[in-house]
Amino acid sequence: MEWLADPVLAGFIAASVRLSIPILLAALGGMFAEKSGVLNIGLEGMMLIGCFTGFITVHFSGNLWLGAGVAVLIGAIAGLGLAFYAVTLKSNQVVVGIAFNLLMLGVSAYFFRLAFGSGTASPRITPFAPIDFGPLGQIPILGPLLFQHDPLTYLSLALVLGGWLVMQRSTIGLSIKAVGEHPEAAETLGLDPIAIRYAAVAVSGALAGLGGAFLSISATGVFLDNMTAGRGYIALAILILGRRHPFGVMVAALLFGAAEALQLRAQLLPSGVPLQFLIMLPYVLTIVVLAVSATRSGAPAALGQPYEKGGG
């Protein structure tokens, strides 16, 4: 049983959790939007703007929690902007999301250079440090899984529980799901589908913004162009894989995090496998599992469909 105390295994478990958090938060946000009937392809852009605003806030203020809060706020505002096009203007939600992602890519790069100049090395901040749980952190398996992480990681896991309580045990969740399944019927019950969709997409943006901020103010302490590197799109796949359920999304995100941690460690071994194939591993695994489970995704009936107030 000596393998239980192997530091390599402990590092792998801790890395799996850490690498899963940004995607978990974005996917959790996507769940709120999709349950209300809005397909939020813009998760990538919301993560990226949260990553940037969180970093720049911490750089100039020195306050990590303020950086996280600003990322949440800016993410929510970005969500409202996307909702305006998707809900009010009834634009194609896929096209709007992709355009939004491209816009945020340019905006974050431009303002980063405006703040720090072009051609200079990215400044660094001191990221969140892991909480010291003492002997609990040394417990085999459970230690690196539960007791070796920073505050944002624990906040993220708490948000999973909060998301479950809201969606499964509250009237708010019932209202969101009713609008996502049949907005016309929901309106006859006194609900406002447009307002609910706006609120759901704002929450989606807030969570995605926090997920992006995790990359810069918790995982690395730096900001780079296109730092999210497609994690918002992976979050959409994780959302389907997790069947749009908070706990299912968490398990799917941990699976992706484990695959990513595995490929990072495999690069250090003299296996002879080309580096590019190792980098592909977590994405290929996600696609394979997604292909198997896509038929049971549980998508809301009105997902992606525009709604005309009073049209039912």
Coordinates of C-alpha atoms in Angstrom, one line a residue:
M1 CA 0.0 0.0 0.0
E2 CA 3.0 2.3 -0.3
W3 CA 1.7 3.6 -3.6
L4 CA -1.0 5.5 -1.6
A5 CA 1.6 7.8 -0.2
D6 CA 3.4 8.2 -3.5
P7 CA 4.1 12.0 -4.0
V8 CA 3.7 11.5 -7.8
L9 CA 0.1 10.2 -7.2
A10 CA -0.6 13.0 -4.8
G11 CA 0.6 15.6 -7.3
F12 CA -1.5 14.1 -10.0
I13 CA -4.7 14.1 -7.9
A14 CA -4.1 17.7 -6.8
A15 CA -3.4 18.8 -10.4
S16 CA -6.5 17.1 -11.6
V17 CA -8.7 19.1 -9.3
R18 CA -6.8 22.3 -10.0
L19 CA -7.0 22.0 -13.8
S20 CA -10.7 21.1 -13.7
I21 CA -11.9 24.3 -11.8
P22 CA -11.9 26.8 -14.7
I23 CA -13.9 24.5 -16.9
L24 CA -16.2 23.4 -14.0
L25 CA -17.1 27.1 -13.3
A26 CA -17.7 27.9 -17.0
A27 CA -19.8 24.7 -17.5
L28 CA -21.8 25.4 -14.4
G29 CA -22.5 28.9 -15.8
G30 CA -23.5 27.4 -19.1
M31 CA -25.9 25.1 -17.3
F32 CA -27.9 28.1 -16.1
A33 CA -28.1 29.7 -19.5
E34 CA -29.0 26.5 -21.3
K35 CA -31.6 25.5 -18.7
S36 CA -33.3 28.8 -19.5
G37 CA -33.2 28.1 -23.2
V38 CA -30.2 30.2 -24.2
L39 CA -27.2 28.5 -25.9
N40 CA -24.3 30.4 -24.5
I41 CA -21.5 29.8 -27.0
G42 CA -19.9 33.0 -25.5
L43 CA -18.5 31.2 -22.5
E44 CA -15.0 31.4 -23.9
G45 CA -15.1 35.2 -24.2
M46 CA -16.7 35.6 -20.8
M47 CA -13.9 33.5 -19.3
L48 CA -11.2 35.5 -21.1
I49 CA -12.6 38.9 -20.1
G50 CA -12.8 37.6 -16.5
C51 CA -9.3 36.3 -16.7
F52 CA -8.1 39.8 -17.8
T53 CA -10.1 42.0 -15.5
G54 CA -9.4 39.8 -12.5
F55 CA -5.6 40.0 -13.2
I56 CA -5.5 43.7 -13.9
T57 CA -7.6 44.5 -10.8
V58 CA -5.2 42.5 -8.6
H59 CA -2.2 44.0 -10.2
F60 CA -3.2 47.6 -9.4
S61 CA -5.1 46.9 -6.1
G62 CA -3.2 44.0 -4.6
N63 CA -6.5 42.5 -3.4
L64 CA -7.1 39.0 -4.8
W65 CA -10.7 38.9 -3.6
L66 CA -11.4 42.2 -5.2
G67 CA -10.0 40.8 -8.5
A68 CA -12.3 37.8 -8.2
G69 CA -15.3 40.1 -7.5
V70 CA -14.6 42.4 -10.5
A71 CA -14.2 39.3 -12.8
V72 CA -17.7 38.1 -11.6
L73 CA -19.2 41.6 -12.2
I74 CA -17.7 42.1 -15.6
G75 CA -18.6 38.5 -16.6
A76 CA -22.2 39.2 -15.6
I77 CA -22.3 42.5 -17.6
A78 CA -20.8 40.5 -20.6
G79 CA -23.6 38.0 -20.1
L80 CA -26.2 40.8 -20.2
G81 CA -24.7 42.1 -23.4
L82 CA -24.9 38.7 -25.0
A83 CA -28.5 38.2 -23.8
F84 CA -29.4 41.5 -25.4
Y85 CA -28.6 40.1 -28.8
A86 CA -29.8 36.5 -28.2
V87 CA -33.0 37.3 -26.3
T88 CA -34.1 40.8 -27.2
L89 CA -32.8 41.0 -30.8
K90 CA -33.4 37.2 -31.3
S91 CA -30.1 36.9 -33.2
N92 CA -28.7 33.5 -34.0
Q93 CA -27.3 32.4 -30.7
V94 CA -24.4 30.4 -32.2
V95 CA -23.3 33.3 -34.4
V96 CA -23.6 35.8 -31.6
G97 CA -21.6 33.6 -29.2
I98 CA -18.7 33.1 -31.7
A99 CA -18.6 36.9 -32.5
F100 CA -18.6 37.6 -28.8
N101 CA -15.6 35.3 -28.3
L102 CA -13.7 37.0 -31.0
L103 CA -14.6 40.4 -29.6
M104 CA -13.3 39.6 -26.1
L105 CA -10.1 38.1 -27.6
G106 CA -9.4 41.5 -29.2
V107 CA -10.6 43.6 -26.3
S108 CA -8.5 41.8 -23.7
A109 CA -5.4 41.9 -25.8
Y110 CA -5.8 45.6 -26.6
F111 CA -6.4 46.8 -23.1
F112 CA -3.6 44.6 -21.7
R113 CA -1.2 46.4 -24.1
L114 CA -2.7 49.7 -23.2
A115 CA -2.1 49.1 -19.6
F116 CA 1.3 47.5 -19.7
G117 CA 2.7 48.5 -23.1
S118 CA 3.5 46.2 -26.1
G119 CA 6.7 44.1 -26.3
T120 CA 7.1 43.9 -22.5
A121 CA 7.1 40.7 -20.4
S122 CA 3.8 40.1 -18.7
P123 CA 3.9 41.3 -15.1
R124 CA 3.3 38.8 -12.3
I125 CA 1.0 38.9 -9.3
T126 CA 1.0 36.7 -6.2
P127 CA -1.9 34.3 -6.7
F128 CA -4.1 32.7 -4.1
A129 CA -2.1 30.3 -1.9
P130 CA -3.3 26.9 -0.8
I131 CA -5.0 26.7 2.6
D132 CA -2.9 24.9 5.2
F133 CA -5.0 22.1 6.8
G134 CA -2.0 20.7 8.6
P135 CA -2.0 16.9 8.9
L136 CA -5.2 16.6 6.9
G137 CA -3.3 17.5 3.8
Q138 CA -1.0 14.5 4.2
I139 CA -3.8 11.9 4.2
P140 CA -3.2 9.6 1.3
I141 CA -5.6 10.2 -1.6
L142 CA -8.0 12.4 0.4
G143 CA -5.3 14.9 1.3
P144 CA -4.4 16.0 -2.2
L145 CA -8.1 15.6 -3.3
L146 CA -9.6 17.7 -0.6
F147 CA -7.1 19.5 1.6
Q148 CA -4.4 21.0 -0.6
H149 CA -6.2 23.7 -2.5
D150 CA -6.7 27.5 -2.5
P151 CA -9.8 29.4 -1.5
L152 CA -11.2 29.8 -5.0
T153 CA -11.2 26.0 -5.4
Y154 CA -13.3 25.5 -2.4
L155 CA -15.6 28.4 -3.4
S156 CA -16.0 26.7 -6.8
L157 CA -17.0 23.4 -5.2
A158 CA -19.4 25.2 -2.9
L159 CA -21.0 26.8 -6.0
V160 CA -21.6 23.4 -7.4
L161 CA -23.7 22.6 -4.3
G162 CA -25.3 26.0 -4.6
G163 CA -26.2 25.4 -8.2
W164 CA -27.8 22.0 -7.3
L165 CA -29.8 23.6 -4.5
V166 CA -31.0 26.4 -6.8
M167 CA -31.9 24.2 -9.8
Q168 CA -33.3 21.1 -8.0
R169 CA -34.7 22.5 -4.7
S170 CA -36.0 26.0 -5.3
T171 CA -38.7 27.8 -7.1
I172 CA -36.1 29.8 -9.0
G173 CA -34.8 26.6 -10.5
L174 CA -38.3 25.4 -11.4
S175 CA -38.9 28.8 -13.1
I176 CA -35.7 28.6 -15.1
K177 CA -36.4 25.0 -16.3
A178 CA -40.0 25.9 -17.2
V179 CA -38.8 28.8 -19.4
G180 CA -36.3 26.5 -21.0
E181 CA -38.8 23.8 -21.8
H182 CA -41.9 25.8 -22.8
P183 CA -41.6 29.6 -22.4
E184 CA -45.1 30.2 -23.7
A185 CA -46.6 28.0 -21.1
A186 CA -44.4 29.5 -18.4
E187 CA -45.7 33.0 -19.4
T188 CA -49.3 31.8 -18.8
L189 CA -48.3 30.8 -15.3
G190 CA -47.2 34.4 -14.6
L191 CA -43.5 34.0 -15.3
D192 CA -41.5 36.5 -17.4
P193 CA -39.4 34.3 -19.8
I194 CA -37.3 37.3 -21.1
A195 CA -36.4 38.5 -17.6
I196 CA -35.5 35.0 -16.5
R197 CA -33.4 34.4 -19.5
Y198 CA -31.5 37.6 -19.0
A199 CA -30.9 36.7 -15.3
A200 CA -29.8 33.2 -16.2
V201 CA -27.3 34.4 -18.8
A202 CA -26.0 37.0 -16.4
V203 CA -25.3 34.3 -13.8
S204 CA -23.7 32.3 -16.6
G205 CA -21.4 35.1 -17.4
A206 CA -20.6 35.7 -13.7
L207 CA -19.5 32.1 -13.2
A208 CA -17.6 32.0 -16.5
G209 CA -15.8 35.2 -15.5
L210 CA -14.8 33.6 -12.2
G211 CA -13.6 30.6 -14.0
G212 CA -11.4 32.8 -16.2
A213 CA -10.1 34.7 -13.2
F214 CA -9.0 31.4 -11.6
L215 CA -6.5 31.0 -14.4
S216 CA -4.8 34.3 -13.8
I217 CA -5.2 35.0 -10.0
S218 CA -5.1 31.5 -8.7
A219 CA -3.4 29.0 -11.0
T220 CA -0.6 31.1 -12.5
G221 CA -0.3 34.7 -11.4
V222 CA 0.0 36.0 -15.0
F223 CA -2.1 37.0 -17.9
L224 CA -1.4 36.0 -21.5
D225 CA -3.2 36.6 -24.8
N226 CA -5.9 34.0 -25.4
M227 CA -5.1 32.5 -22.0
T228 CA -8.3 30.5 -21.8
A229 CA -7.1 28.6 -24.9
G230 CA -10.5 27.1 -25.8
R231 CA -11.6 26.1 -22.3
G232 CA -14.9 27.8 -22.8
Y233 CA -15.7 25.5 -25.8
I234 CA -14.5 22.5 -23.7
A235 CA -16.9 23.6 -21.0
L236 CA -19.8 23.3 -23.5
A237 CA -18.8 19.7 -24.1
I238 CA -18.4 19.1 -20.4
L239 CA -21.9 20.5 -19.9
I240 CA -23.4 18.0 -22.3
L241 CA -21.3 15.2 -20.9
G242 CA -22.5 16.0 -17.4
R243 CA -26.1 16.0 -18.7
R244 CA -26.6 19.7 -17.5
H245 CA -26.6 18.6 -13.9
P246 CA -24.3 20.3 -11.4
F247 CA -22.8 17.1 -10.0
G248 CA -22.6 15.5 -13.4
V249 CA -20.8 18.6 -14.7
M250 CA -18.4 18.4 -11.7
V251 CA -17.6 14.7 -12.4
A252 CA -17.1 15.4 -16.2
A253 CA -14.8 18.4 -15.4
L254 CA -12.7 16.3 -13.0
L255 CA -12.4 13.7 -15.8
F256 CA -11.1 16.3 -18.2
G257 CA -8.8 17.7 -15.5
A258 CA -7.4 14.2 -14.8
A259 CA -6.8 13.7 -18.5
E260 CA -5.0 17.1 -18.8
A261 CA -2.9 16.3 -15.7
L262 CA -2.0 12.9 -17.2
Q263 CA -0.8 14.4 -20.4
L264 CA 1.3 17.0 -18.6
R265 CA 3.1 14.3 -16.6
A266 CA 3.4 12.0 -19.6
Q267 CA 5.4 14.7 -21.4
L268 CA 8.1 14.3 -18.7
L269 CA 8.5 10.6 -19.4
P270 CA 10.7 9.1 -22.1
S271 CA 7.8 7.4 -23.8
G272 CA 8.7 8.2 -27.4
V273 CA 5.1 9.4 -28.0
P274 CA 5.1 12.7 -30.0
L275 CA 4.3 15.7 -27.8
Q276 CA 1.4 16.7 -30.0
F277 CA -0.4 13.4 -29.4
L278 CA 0.0 13.9 -25.6
I279 CA -1.4 17.4 -25.8
M280 CA -4.4 16.0 -27.8
L281 CA -5.2 13.4 -25.1
P282 CA -7.7 15.2 -22.9
Y283 CA -9.6 16.7 -25.9
V284 CA -9.8 13.3 -27.7
L285 CA -11.0 11.7 -24.5
T286 CA -13.6 14.4 -24.1
I287 CA -14.8 13.9 -27.7
V288 CA -15.0 10.1 -27.4
V289 CA -17.0 10.2 -24.1
L290 CA -19.2 12.9 -25.5
A291 CA -20.0 10.9 -28.6
V292 CA -21.1 8.0 -26.4
S293 CA -23.3 10.2 -24.1
A294 CA -24.6 12.9 -26.5
T295 CA -27.9 11.1 -27.1
R296 CA -28.7 11.4 -23.4
S297 CA -27.7 15.0 -23.0
G298 CA -31.1 16.1 -21.7
A299 CA -31.2 19.4 -23.6
P300 CA -34.2 21.7 -22.8
A301 CA -36.9 21.6 -25.5
A302 CA -36.7 25.3 -26.2
L303 CA -32.8 25.5 -26.2
G304 CA -31.6 28.0 -28.8
Q305 CA -35.1 29.1 -29.8
P306 CA -36.0 32.8 -29.8
Y307 CA -39.1 33.8 -27.8
E308 CA -41.6 36.4 -28.7
K309 CA -43.2 37.9 -25.5
G310 CA -46.9 37.4 -25.6
G311 CA -46.6 35.2 -28.7
G312 CA -48.0 32.1 -27.0

